[in-house]
């Protein structure tokens, strides 16, 4: 399909060693991109990078200094990034009133502060080159809320507002900014969250109009499209990949 290519482009994917992140890395590679797989799980990042013919970078997204170190290495050794997929996320489900500030700080650092910092440090290069794609992996929790995920939902909602603002500010520079909101997706993170409530996955599956959990590849396909030239006229948008669970 004409325009469905990223040949000659470089893409950085955070959380690239995870179920959803690795699927995104594979799809971007299939379009011809050189993928930089970034994750705190260095062993996992190396495995994915080896699979897709890309390169692995370790990074602790809780640490602003480590993010700056990562960007410095990427710019020095790779010369820039054309596509930034802010995919990494972290959460522990529980009542908001039973949470505490150290927990809030970790959720905010990984899910919101890190994407903001990475965008701040990598967007200038995209604008200089006159081409770029920013894709933020939010969540339907950021659109409609989610019981037991108060701070996480706040962060994911914040990403939507941030992405829309960057879309406005960067449009004349040839850079698009969009959000993908996965619904319940069959990943190790979902099953880890559901371990405290064994019936959760079945309850979610029954609530989804299409009758199944999402697969990582469902999300990856949306990301790959938004990163491609075929999506060059799409910016400031939020796409739910939830099997119809949310229709807002």
Coordinates of N, CA and C in Angstrom, one line a residue:
X1 N 0.8 -1.2 0.0 CA 0.0 0.0 0.0 C 0.9 1.2 0.0
X2 N 0.7 2.1 -0.9 CA 1.5 3.3 -1.1 C 1.4 4.2 0.2
X3 N 2.6 4.6 0.7 CA 2.6 5.4 1.9 C 2.7 4.7 3.2
X4 N 2.4 3.4 3.2 CA 2.6 2.6 4.4 C 4.0 2.1 4.5
X5 N 4.9 3.0 4.7 CA 6.3 2.7 4.9 C 7.0 3.7 5.8
X6 N 8.0 3.2 6.5 CA 8.8 4.0 7.4 C 10.3 3.8 7.0
X7 N 10.5 3.4 5.7 CA 11.9 3.2 5.2 C 12.7 4.4 5.5
X8 N 13.9 4.2 6.1 CA 14.8 5.2 6.3 C 14.5 6.0 7.6
X9 N 13.5 5.7 8.3 CA 13.1 6.4 9.5 C 13.6 5.6 10.8
X10 N 13.8 6.3 11.9 CA 14.2 5.7 13.1 C 13.1 5.9 14.1
X11 N 12.8 4.9 14.9 CA 11.7 4.9 15.8 C 12.2 4.5 17.2
X12 N 11.8 5.3 18.2 CA 12.2 4.9 19.6 C 10.9 4.5 20.3
X13 N 10.9 3.4 20.9 CA 9.7 2.8 21.6 C 10.1 2.6 23.0
X14 N 9.4 3.2 24.0 CA 9.6 3.0 25.4 C 8.8 1.8 25.8
X15 N 9.3 1.0 26.8 CA 8.6 -0.2 27.2 C 8.6 -1.2 26.1
X16 N 9.6 -1.2 25.3 CA 9.7 -2.0 24.1 C 9.8 -3.5 24.3
X17 N 10.2 -3.9 25.6 CA 10.4 -5.3 25.9 C 9.1 -5.9 26.3
X18 N 8.0 -5.2 26.6 CA 6.8 -5.7 27.0 C 5.9 -6.3 25.9
X19 N 4.8 -6.8 26.3 CA 3.9 -7.5 25.3 C 3.4 -6.5 24.2
X20 N 2.9 -5.4 24.7 CA 2.4 -4.4 23.7 C 3.6 -3.7 23.0
X21 N 4.6 -3.3 23.8 CA 5.8 -2.7 23.2 C 6.5 -3.5 22.1
X22 N 6.7 -4.8 22.4 CA 7.4 -5.6 21.4 C 6.5 -5.8 20.2
X23 N 5.2 -5.8 20.3 CA 4.4 -5.9 19.1 C 4.5 -4.6 18.3
X24 N 4.6 -3.5 18.9 CA 4.8 -2.2 18.3 C 6.1 -2.2 17.5
X25 N 7.1 -2.7 18.2 CA 8.5 -2.7 17.6 C 8.5 -3.6 16.3
X26 N 7.8 -4.7 16.4 CA 7.7 -5.6 15.2 C 7.0 -4.9 14.1
X27 N 5.9 -4.3 14.3 CA 5.1 -3.6 13.3 C 5.9 -2.5 12.6
X28 N 6.5 -1.7 13.5 CA 7.3 -0.5 12.9 C 8.5 -1.1 12.1
X29 N 9.1 -2.1 12.5 CA 10.1 -2.8 11.7 C 9.6 -3.3 10.4
X30 N 8.4 -3.9 10.4 CA 7.9 -4.4 9.2 C 7.6 -3.3 8.2
X31 N 7.5 -2.0 8.6 CA 7.3 -0.9 7.7 C 8.6 -0.3 7.3
X32 N 9.7 -0.9 7.8 CA 11.0 -0.5 7.3 C 11.8 0.4 8.3
X33 N 11.3 0.7 9.4 CA 11.9 1.6 10.4 C 13.1 0.8 11.1
X34 N 14.1 1.6 11.5 CA 15.1 1.1 12.4 C 14.6 1.4 13.8
X35 N 14.4 0.4 14.7 CA 13.7 0.5 15.9 C 14.7 0.5 17.1
X36 N 14.6 1.5 17.9 CA 15.4 1.6 19.2 C 14.5 1.2 20.3
X37 N 14.8 0.0 20.9 CA 14.0 -0.6 21.9 C 14.4 -0.2 23.3
X38 N 13.6 0.6 24.0 CA 14.0 1.1 25.3 C 13.2 0.5 26.4
X39 N 13.9 0.1 27.4 CA 13.1 -0.5 28.5 C 14.1 -0.6 29.7
X40 N 13.5 -0.6 30.9 CA 14.2 -0.9 32.1 C 14.7 -2.3 32.2
X41 N 14.0 -3.2 31.5 CA 14.3 -4.6 31.4 C 15.3 -4.7 30.2
X42 N 16.6 -4.6 30.5 CA 17.6 -4.5 29.4 C 17.7 -5.8 28.7
X43 N 17.6 -6.9 29.5 CA 17.7 -8.3 28.8 C 16.5 -8.4 27.8
X44 N 15.3 -8.0 28.2 CA 14.2 -8.1 27.4 C 14.3 -7.2 26.1
X45 N 14.8 -6.0 26.4 CA 15.0 -5.1 25.2 C 16.0 -5.6 24.2
X46 N 17.1 -6.3 24.7 CA 18.1 -6.9 23.9 C 17.4 -8.0 23.0
X47 N 16.6 -8.8 23.6 CA 15.9 -9.9 22.9 C 15.0 -9.4 21.8
X48 N 14.3 -8.3 22.1 CA 13.4 -7.8 21.1 C 14.2 -7.1 20.0
X49 N 15.2 -6.3 20.4 CA 16.0 -5.7 19.4 C 16.7 -6.7 18.4
X50 N 17.1 -7.8 19.0 CA 17.8 -8.9 18.2 C 16.7 -9.4 17.2
X51 N 15.5 -9.6 17.7 CA 14.5 -10.2 16.8 C 14.1 -9.2 15.6
X52 N 14.1 -7.9 15.9 CA 13.7 -7.0 14.9 C 14.8 -6.3 14.1
X53 N 16.1 -6.7 14.5 CA 17.2 -6.1 13.9 C 17.4 -4.6 14.2
X54 N 17.0 -4.3 15.4 CA 17.1 -2.9 15.9 C 18.2 -2.8 17.0
X55 N 18.0 -1.9 17.9 CA 19.1 -1.7 18.9 C 18.4 -1.5 20.3
X56 N 19.0 -2.0 21.3 CA 18.4 -1.9 22.7 C 19.1 -0.8 23.5
X57 N 18.3 -0.2 24.3 CA 18.8 0.8 25.2 C 18.1 0.6 26.6
X58 N 18.9 0.6 27.7 CA 18.3 0.5 29.0 C 17.9 1.9 29.4
X59 N 16.8 2.1 30.1 CA 16.4 3.4 30.7 C 15.5 3.2 31.9
X60 N 15.7 4.0 32.9 CA 14.8 4.0 34.1 C 14.0 5.3 33.9
X61 N 12.7 5.2 33.5 CA 11.9 6.3 33.3 C 11.5 7.1 34.5
X62 N 11.8 6.5 35.7 CA 11.5 7.3 36.9 C 12.6 8.3 37.1
X63 N 13.7 8.2 36.4 CA 14.8 9.1 36.6 C 15.0 10.1 35.5
X64 N 14.7 11.4 35.7 CA 14.9 12.4 34.7 C 16.4 12.4 34.2
X65 N 17.3 12.2 35.0 CA 18.7 12.2 34.6 C 19.0 11.0 33.7
X66 N 18.4 9.9 33.9 CA 18.6 8.7 33.1 C 17.9 8.9 31.7
X67 N 16.8 9.6 31.7 CA 16.2 9.9 30.4 C 17.1 10.8 29.6
X68 N 17.7 11.8 30.2 CA 18.6 12.7 29.5 C 19.8 11.9 29.0
X69 N 20.3 11.0 29.8 CA 21.4 10.2 29.4 C 21.0 9.3 28.2
X70 N 19.8 8.8 28.2 CA 19.3 8.0 27.1 C 19.3 8.8 25.8
X71 N 18.7 10.0 25.9 CA 18.6 10.9 24.7 C 19.9 11.3 24.2
X72 N 20.8 11.6 25.1 CA 22.2 11.9 24.6 C 22.9 10.8 23.9
X73 N 22.7 9.6 24.3 CA 23.3 8.4 23.7 C 22.6 8.2 22.3
X74 N 21.3 8.3 22.3 CA 20.6 8.1 21.0 C 21.0 9.2 20.0
X75 N 21.0 10.4 20.4 CA 21.4 11.5 19.4 C 22.8 11.3 19.0
X76 N 23.7 11.0 19.9 CA 25.1 10.8 19.5 C 25.4 9.6 18.6
X77 N 24.7 8.5 18.9 CA 25.0 7.3 18.2 C 24.1 7.0 17.0
X78 N 22.9 7.5 17.0 CA 21.9 7.3 16.0 C 21.5 8.5 15.2
X79 N 21.9 9.7 15.7 CA 21.7 10.9 14.9 C 20.3 11.5 14.9
X80 N 19.4 10.9 15.7 CA 18.1 11.5 15.8 C 17.0 10.4 15.7
X81 N 15.8 10.9 16.0 CA 14.6 10.0 16.1 C 13.5 10.6 15.3
X82 N 12.9 9.9 14.4 CA 11.8 10.4 13.6 C 10.4 10.1 14.2
X83 N 10.3 8.9 14.9 CA 9.1 8.5 15.5 C 9.4 8.2 17.0
X84 N 8.5 8.8 17.8 CA 8.6 8.5 19.3 C 7.3 7.9 19.7
X85 N 7.4 6.7 20.2 CA 6.2 6.0 20.8 C 6.4 5.9 22.3
X86 N 5.6 6.7 23.0 CA 5.7 6.7 24.4 C 4.7 5.6 24.9
X87 N 5.2 4.4 25.0 CA 4.4 3.3 25.3 C 4.5 2.8 26.8
X88 N 5.6 3.0 27.4 CA 5.9 2.4 28.7 C 4.8 2.9 29.7
X89 N 4.4 2.0 30.6 CA 3.5 2.4 31.7 C 3.7 1.5 32.9
X90 N 3.1 2.0 34.0 CA 3.2 1.2 35.2 C 2.0 1.5 36.1
X91 N 1.5 0.5 36.8 CA 0.3 0.7 37.6 C 0.2 -0.4 38.6
X92 N -0.4 -0.2 39.8 CA -0.9 -1.2 40.7 C -2.3 -0.8 41.1
X93 N -3.3 -1.6 40.9 CA -4.7 -1.3 41.2 C -5.0 -1.4 42.7
X94 N -5.7 -0.4 43.1 CA -6.2 -0.3 44.5 C -6.9 0.9 44.8
X95 N -7.7 1.0 45.9 CA -8.5 2.2 46.2 C -7.6 3.4 46.4
X96 N -8.0 4.5 45.9 CA -7.2 5.7 45.9 C -6.9 6.1 47.4
X97 N -7.8 6.0 48.3 CA -7.6 6.4 49.7 C -6.6 5.5 50.4
X98 N -6.3 4.3 49.8 CA -5.3 3.4 50.4 C -3.9 3.6 49.8
X99 N -3.8 4.5 48.9 CA -2.5 4.8 48.2 C -1.8 5.9 49.0
X100 N -0.5 6.1 48.6 CA 0.3 7.1 49.3 C 1.2 7.9 48.3
X101 N 1.8 8.9 48.8 CA 2.6 9.8 47.9 C 3.7 9.1 47.2
X102 N 4.5 8.2 47.8 CA 5.5 7.5 47.0 C 4.9 6.8 45.8
X103 N 3.8 6.1 46.0 CA 3.1 5.5 44.9 C 2.7 6.5 43.8
X104 N 2.1 7.6 44.2 CA 1.6 8.6 43.3 C 2.8 9.1 42.5
X105 N 3.9 9.3 43.1 CA 5.1 9.8 42.5 C 5.6 8.9 41.4
X106 N 5.6 7.6 41.7 CA 6.1 6.6 40.7 C 5.2 6.5 39.5
X107 N 3.9 6.5 39.8 CA 2.9 6.4 38.7 C 3.0 7.7 37.8
X108 N 3.1 8.8 38.4 CA 3.2 10.1 37.6 C 4.5 10.1 36.9
X109 N 5.6 9.7 37.5 CA 6.9 9.8 36.8 C 7.0 8.9 35.6
X110 N 6.5 7.7 35.7 CA 6.6 6.8 34.5 C 5.5 7.1 33.5
X111 N 4.3 7.3 33.9 CA 3.2 7.4 32.9 C 3.0 8.8 32.3
X112 N 3.5 9.9 33.0 CA 3.3 11.2 32.5 C 4.5 12.0 32.3
X113 N 5.3 12.1 33.4 CA 6.5 12.9 33.4 C 7.5 12.5 32.3
X114 N 7.7 11.2 32.2 CA 8.7 10.7 31.3 C 8.3 11.0 29.8
X115 N 7.1 10.7 29.4 CA 6.7 11.1 28.0 C 6.8 12.6 27.7
X116 N 6.5 13.4 28.7 CA 6.7 14.8 28.5 C 8.2 15.2 28.3
X117 N 9.0 14.6 29.1 CA 10.5 14.9 29.0 C 11.0 14.4 27.7
X118 N 10.7 13.2 27.3 CA 11.2 12.6 26.1 C 10.7 13.5 24.9
X119 N 9.5 13.9 24.9 CA 9.0 14.8 23.9 C 9.8 16.1 23.8
X120 N 10.0 16.7 25.0 CA 10.7 17.9 25.1 C 12.2 17.8 24.5
X121 N 12.8 16.6 24.7 CA 14.2 16.5 24.3 C 14.3 16.0 22.8
X122 N 13.3 15.3 22.3 CA 13.4 14.7 20.9 C 12.6 15.5 19.9
X123 N 11.6 16.3 20.3 CA 10.8 17.0 19.3 C 11.6 18.1 18.6
X124 N 12.6 18.8 19.2 CA 13.3 19.8 18.4 C 14.0 19.2 17.1
X125 N 14.5 18.0 17.2 CA 15.2 17.4 16.1 C 14.2 17.1 15.0
X126 N 13.0 16.7 15.4 CA 11.9 16.4 14.4 C 11.6 17.7 13.6
X127 N 11.4 18.8 14.4 CA 11.0 20.0 13.8 C 12.2 20.6 12.9
X128 N 13.4 20.3 13.3 CA 14.5 20.8 12.4 C 14.5 20.0 11.1
X129 N 14.1 18.7 11.1 CA 14.1 17.9 9.9 C 12.8 18.1 9.1
X130 N 11.8 18.7 9.8 CA 10.5 18.9 9.1 C 9.6 17.7 9.0
X131 N 9.9 16.7 9.8 CA 9.1 15.4 9.8 C 9.2 14.7 11.1
X132 N 8.0 14.3 11.6 CA 8.1 13.5 12.9 C 6.7 13.0 13.2
X133 N 6.7 12.0 14.0 CA 5.5 11.3 14.5 C 5.7 11.1 16.0
X134 N 4.7 11.6 16.8 CA 4.6 11.4 18.2 C 3.3 10.5 18.4
X135 N 3.5 9.4 19.1 CA 2.3 8.5 19.4 C 2.4 8.2 20.9
X136 N 1.4 8.6 21.6 CA 1.3 8.4 23.0 C 0.3 7.3 23.3
X137 N 0.8 6.3 24.1 CA -0.1 5.2 24.5 C -0.8 5.6 25.8
X138 N -2.0 6.0 25.7 CA -2.8 6.4 26.9 C -3.6 5.2 27.4
X139 N -4.8 5.3 27.7 CA -5.7 4.3 28.1 C -7.1 4.8 28.1
X140 N -8.1 3.9 27.9 CA -9.4 4.3 28.1 C -9.7 4.7 29.5
X141 N -8.9 4.3 30.5 CA -9.0 4.8 31.9 C -8.8 6.3 31.9
X142 N -8.1 6.9 31.0 CA -7.9 8.3 30.9 C -9.1 9.1 30.3
X143 N -9.9 8.3 29.6 CA -11.1 8.9 29.0 C -12.4 8.8 29.8
X144 N -12.5 7.7 30.5 CA -13.8 7.4 31.2 C -13.5 7.1 32.7
X145 N -12.3 7.0 33.2 CA -12.0 6.7 34.5 C -12.0 5.2 34.7
X146 N -11.4 4.7 35.8 CA -11.3 3.3 36.1 C -11.2 3.1 37.6
X147 N -12.1 2.3 38.2 CA -12.1 2.1 39.6 C -10.8 1.5 40.0
X148 N -10.1 2.0 41.0 CA -8.9 1.5 41.5 C -7.7 2.1 40.8
X149 N -7.9 3.0 39.9 CA -6.8 3.5 39.1 C -6.8 5.0 39.0
X150 N -7.0 5.7 40.1 CA -7.2 7.1 40.1 C -6.1 7.9 39.6
X151 N -4.9 7.7 40.1 CA -3.7 8.5 39.7 C -3.3 8.1 38.3
X152 N -3.4 6.8 38.0 CA -3.1 6.3 36.6 C -4.0 6.9 35.6
X153 N -5.3 7.0 35.9 CA -6.3 7.6 35.0 C -6.0 9.1 34.8
X154 N -5.6 9.7 35.9 CA -5.2 11.2 35.8 C -4.0 11.4 34.8
X155 N -3.0 10.5 35.0 CA -1.9 10.6 34.1 C -2.2 10.3 32.6
X156 N -3.0 9.3 32.4 CA -3.4 9.0 31.0 C -4.3 10.1 30.4
X157 N -5.1 10.7 31.2 CA -5.9 11.8 30.7 C -5.0 13.0 30.4
X158 N -4.0 13.2 31.3 CA -3.0 14.2 31.0 C -2.3 14.1 29.7
X159 N -1.9 12.8 29.4 CA -1.3 12.6 28.1 C -2.1 13.0 26.9
X160 N -3.4 12.8 27.0 CA -4.3 13.2 25.9 C -4.3 14.7 25.7
X161 N -4.4 15.5 26.8 CA -4.3 16.9 26.7 C -3.0 17.4 26.2
X162 N -1.9 16.8 26.7 CA -0.6 17.2 26.3 C -0.4 16.9 24.8
X163 N -0.8 15.7 24.3 CA -0.7 15.4 22.9 C -1.4 16.4 22.0
X164 N -2.6 16.8 22.4 CA -3.4 17.7 21.6 C -2.7 19.1 21.5
X165 N -2.1 19.5 22.6 CA -1.4 20.8 22.6 C -0.1 20.7 21.7
X166 N 0.6 19.6 21.8 CA 1.8 19.5 21.0 C 1.4 19.4 19.5
X167 N 0.2 18.7 19.2 CA -0.3 18.7 17.9 C -0.5 20.1 17.3
X168 N -1.0 21.0 18.1 CA -1.2 22.3 17.7 C 0.1 23.1 17.5
X169 N 1.0 22.9 18.4 CA 2.3 23.6 18.4 C 3.2 23.1 17.3
X170 N 3.2 21.8 17.0 CA 4.2 21.2 16.1 C 3.7 21.0 14.7
X171 N 2.4 21.3 14.4 CA 1.8 21.0 13.1 C 2.5 21.7 11.9
X172 N 2.9 22.9 12.1 CA 3.5 23.7 11.0 C 4.9 23.2 10.7
X173 N 5.5 22.4 11.7 CA 6.8 21.9 11.5 C 6.8 20.5 11.0
X174 N 5.7 20.0 10.5 CA 5.6 18.6 9.9 C 5.6 17.5 10.9
X175 N 5.2 17.8 12.1 CA 5.2 16.7 13.1 C 3.7 16.5 13.6
X176 N 3.3 15.3 13.6 CA 1.9 15.0 14.1 C 2.0 14.4 15.5
X177 N 1.0 14.5 16.2 CA 0.9 14.0 17.6 C -0.5 13.4 17.8
X178 N -0.5 12.1 18.2 CA -1.8 11.4 18.3 C -1.7 10.4 19.5
X179 N -2.8 10.0 20.0 CA -3.0 9.1 21.1 C -3.7 7.9 20.8
X180 N -3.2 6.7 21.2 CA -3.9 5.5 21.1 C -4.3 5.0 22.6
X181 N -5.6 4.7 22.7 CA -6.1 4.3 24.0 C -6.5 2.8 24.0
X182 N -5.6 2.0 24.5 CA -6.0 0.5 24.5 C -7.1 0.3 25.6
X183 N -8.0 -0.6 25.3 CA -8.9 -1.1 26.3 C -8.2 -2.3 26.9
X184 N -8.9 -3.2 27.6 CA -8.3 -4.4 28.2 C -7.6 -5.2 27.1
X185 N -6.3 -5.4 27.3 CA -5.4 -6.1 26.3 C -4.7 -7.2 27.0
X186 N -4.6 -8.3 26.3 CA -4.1 -9.6 26.8 C -2.5 -9.5 26.9
X187 N -2.0 -8.9 28.0 CA -0.6 -8.7 28.2 C -0.3 -9.2 29.6
X188 N 1.0 -9.5 29.8 CA 1.4 -9.9 31.2 C 1.0 -8.9 32.3
X189 N 1.0 -7.6 31.9 CA 0.7 -6.6 32.9 C -0.8 -6.8 33.3
X190 N -1.7 -7.0 32.3 CA -3.1 -7.2 32.7 C -3.3 -8.4 33.6
X191 N -2.6 -9.5 33.3 CA -2.7 -10.7 34.2 C -2.1 -10.5 35.5
X192 N -1.0 -9.7 35.6 CA -0.5 -9.4 36.9 C -1.5 -8.6 37.7
X193 N -2.1 -7.6 37.1 CA -3.1 -6.8 37.8 C -4.3 -7.7 38.2
X194 N -4.7 -8.6 37.4 CA -5.8 -9.4 37.6 C -5.6 -10.5 38.6
X195 N -4.3 -10.7 39.0 CA -4.0 -11.9 39.9 C -4.7 -11.7 41.2
X196 N -5.0 -10.5 41.6 CA -5.6 -10.3 42.9 C -7.2 -10.5 42.8
X197 N -7.6 -10.6 41.5 CA -9.1 -10.7 41.3 C -9.2 -11.7 40.1
X198 N -9.2 -13.0 40.4 CA -9.2 -14.0 39.3 C -10.3 -13.9 38.3
X199 N -11.4 -13.4 38.7 CA -12.6 -13.3 37.7 C -12.5 -12.1 36.9
X200 N -11.6 -11.2 37.1 CA -11.6 -9.9 36.4 C -11.5 -10.0 34.9
X201 N -10.6 -10.9 34.4 CA -10.4 -11.1 33.0 C -11.7 -11.5 32.3
X202 N -12.4 -12.5 32.9 CA -13.7 -13.0 32.4 C -14.7 -11.9 32.4
X203 N -14.8 -11.1 33.4 CA -15.7 -10.0 33.5 C -15.5 -9.0 32.4
X204 N -14.2 -8.7 32.2 CA -13.9 -7.7 31.1 C -14.3 -8.3 29.8
X205 N -13.9 -9.6 29.5 CA -14.2 -10.2 28.2 C -15.7 -10.1 27.9
X206 N -16.5 -10.4 28.9 CA -18.0 -10.4 28.7 C -18.5 -9.0 28.4
X207 N -17.8 -8.0 28.9 CA -18.3 -6.6 28.7 C -17.9 -6.0 27.4
X208 N -17.0 -6.6 26.7 CA -16.5 -6.1 25.4 C -17.4 -6.5 24.3
X209 N -18.0 -5.6 23.5 CA -18.9 -6.0 22.4 C -18.3 -7.0 21.4
X210 N -17.1 -6.9 21.1 CA -16.5 -7.8 20.2 C -16.1 -9.2 20.8
X211 N -16.3 -9.3 22.1 CA -16.3 -10.6 22.7 C -14.9 -11.2 23.0
X212 N -13.9 -10.3 23.0 CA -12.6 -10.8 23.4 C -11.7 -9.7 23.9
X213 N -10.6 -10.1 24.6 CA -9.7 -9.1 25.0 C -8.9 -8.6 23.8
X214 N -8.3 -7.4 23.8 CA -7.5 -7.0 22.8 C -6.2 -7.8 22.8
X215 N -5.6 -7.9 21.6 CA -4.2 -8.4 21.5 C -3.2 -7.3 21.3
X216 N -2.0 -7.5 21.7 CA -1.0 -6.4 21.5 C -0.9 -6.0 20.1
X217 N -1.1 -6.9 19.1 CA -1.1 -6.6 17.7 C -2.2 -5.6 17.3
X218 N -3.3 -5.6 18.0 CA -4.4 -4.7 17.7 C -3.9 -3.3 17.9
X219 N -3.2 -3.1 19.0 CA -2.7 -1.7 19.4 C -1.6 -1.4 18.4
X220 N -0.7 -2.3 18.2 CA 0.5 -2.1 17.3 C 0.1 -1.6 16.0
X221 N -1.0 -2.2 15.4 CA -1.5 -1.8 14.1 C -1.9 -0.4 14.0
X222 N -2.6 0.1 15.1 CA -3.0 1.5 15.1 C -1.8 2.4 15.2
X223 N -0.8 2.0 16.0 CA 0.4 2.8 16.1 C 1.2 2.9 14.8
X224 N 1.3 1.8 14.2 CA 2.1 1.8 12.9 C 1.4 2.7 11.9
X225 N 0.1 2.6 11.8 CA -0.6 3.5 10.8 C -0.4 4.9 11.2
X226 N -0.5 5.3 12.4 CA -0.3 6.7 12.8 C 1.1 7.2 12.5
X227 N 2.1 6.3 12.6 CA 3.5 6.6 12.3 C 3.8 6.8 10.8
X228 N 2.9 6.2 10.0 CA 3.2 6.2 8.6 C 2.8 7.4 7.8
X229 N 3.2 7.5 6.6 CA 2.9 8.7 5.7 C 1.4 8.7 5.4
X230 N 0.7 7.6 5.5 CA -0.7 7.6 5.2 C -1.5 8.4 6.2
X231 N -0.9 8.6 7.4 CA -1.6 9.3 8.5 C -1.1 10.7 8.6
X232 N -0.5 11.2 7.5 CA 0.1 12.6 7.6 C -0.9 13.7 7.8
X233 N -2.2 13.4 7.6 CA -3.2 14.5 7.8 C -4.0 14.2 9.0
X234 N -3.5 13.4 9.9 CA -4.2 13.1 11.2 C -3.3 13.6 12.3
X235 N -3.8 14.5 13.1 CA -3.0 14.9 14.3 C -4.0 15.5 15.3
X236 N -3.6 15.4 16.6 CA -4.4 15.8 17.7 C -5.6 14.9 17.9
X237 N -5.5 13.6 17.5 CA -6.6 12.7 17.6 C -6.4 11.6 18.7
X238 N -7.5 11.1 19.2 CA -7.4 10.0 20.2 C -8.2 8.8 19.7
X239 N -7.5 7.7 19.5 CA -8.2 6.5 19.0 C -8.3 5.4 20.0
X240 N -9.5 4.9 20.3 CA -9.7 3.9 21.2 C -9.6 2.5 20.5
X241 N -8.8 1.6 21.1 CA -8.6 0.3 20.6 C -9.1 -0.6 21.7
X242 N -10.4 -0.8 21.8 CA -11.1 -1.4 22.9 C -12.1 -2.4 22.6
X243 N -12.3 -2.8 21.3 CA -13.3 -3.7 21.0 C -14.7 -3.2 21.2
X244 N -14.8 -1.9 21.2 CA -16.1 -1.3 21.4 C -16.5 -1.1 22.9
X245 N -15.6 -1.4 23.8 CA -16.0 -1.2 25.2 C -16.3 0.2 25.6
X246 N -15.6 1.1 25.0 CA -15.9 2.6 25.1 C -16.2 3.1 23.7
X247 N -17.2 3.9 23.6 CA -17.6 4.5 22.4 C -17.9 6.0 22.6
X248 N -16.9 6.7 23.0 CA -17.0 8.2 23.3 C -16.0 9.0 22.5

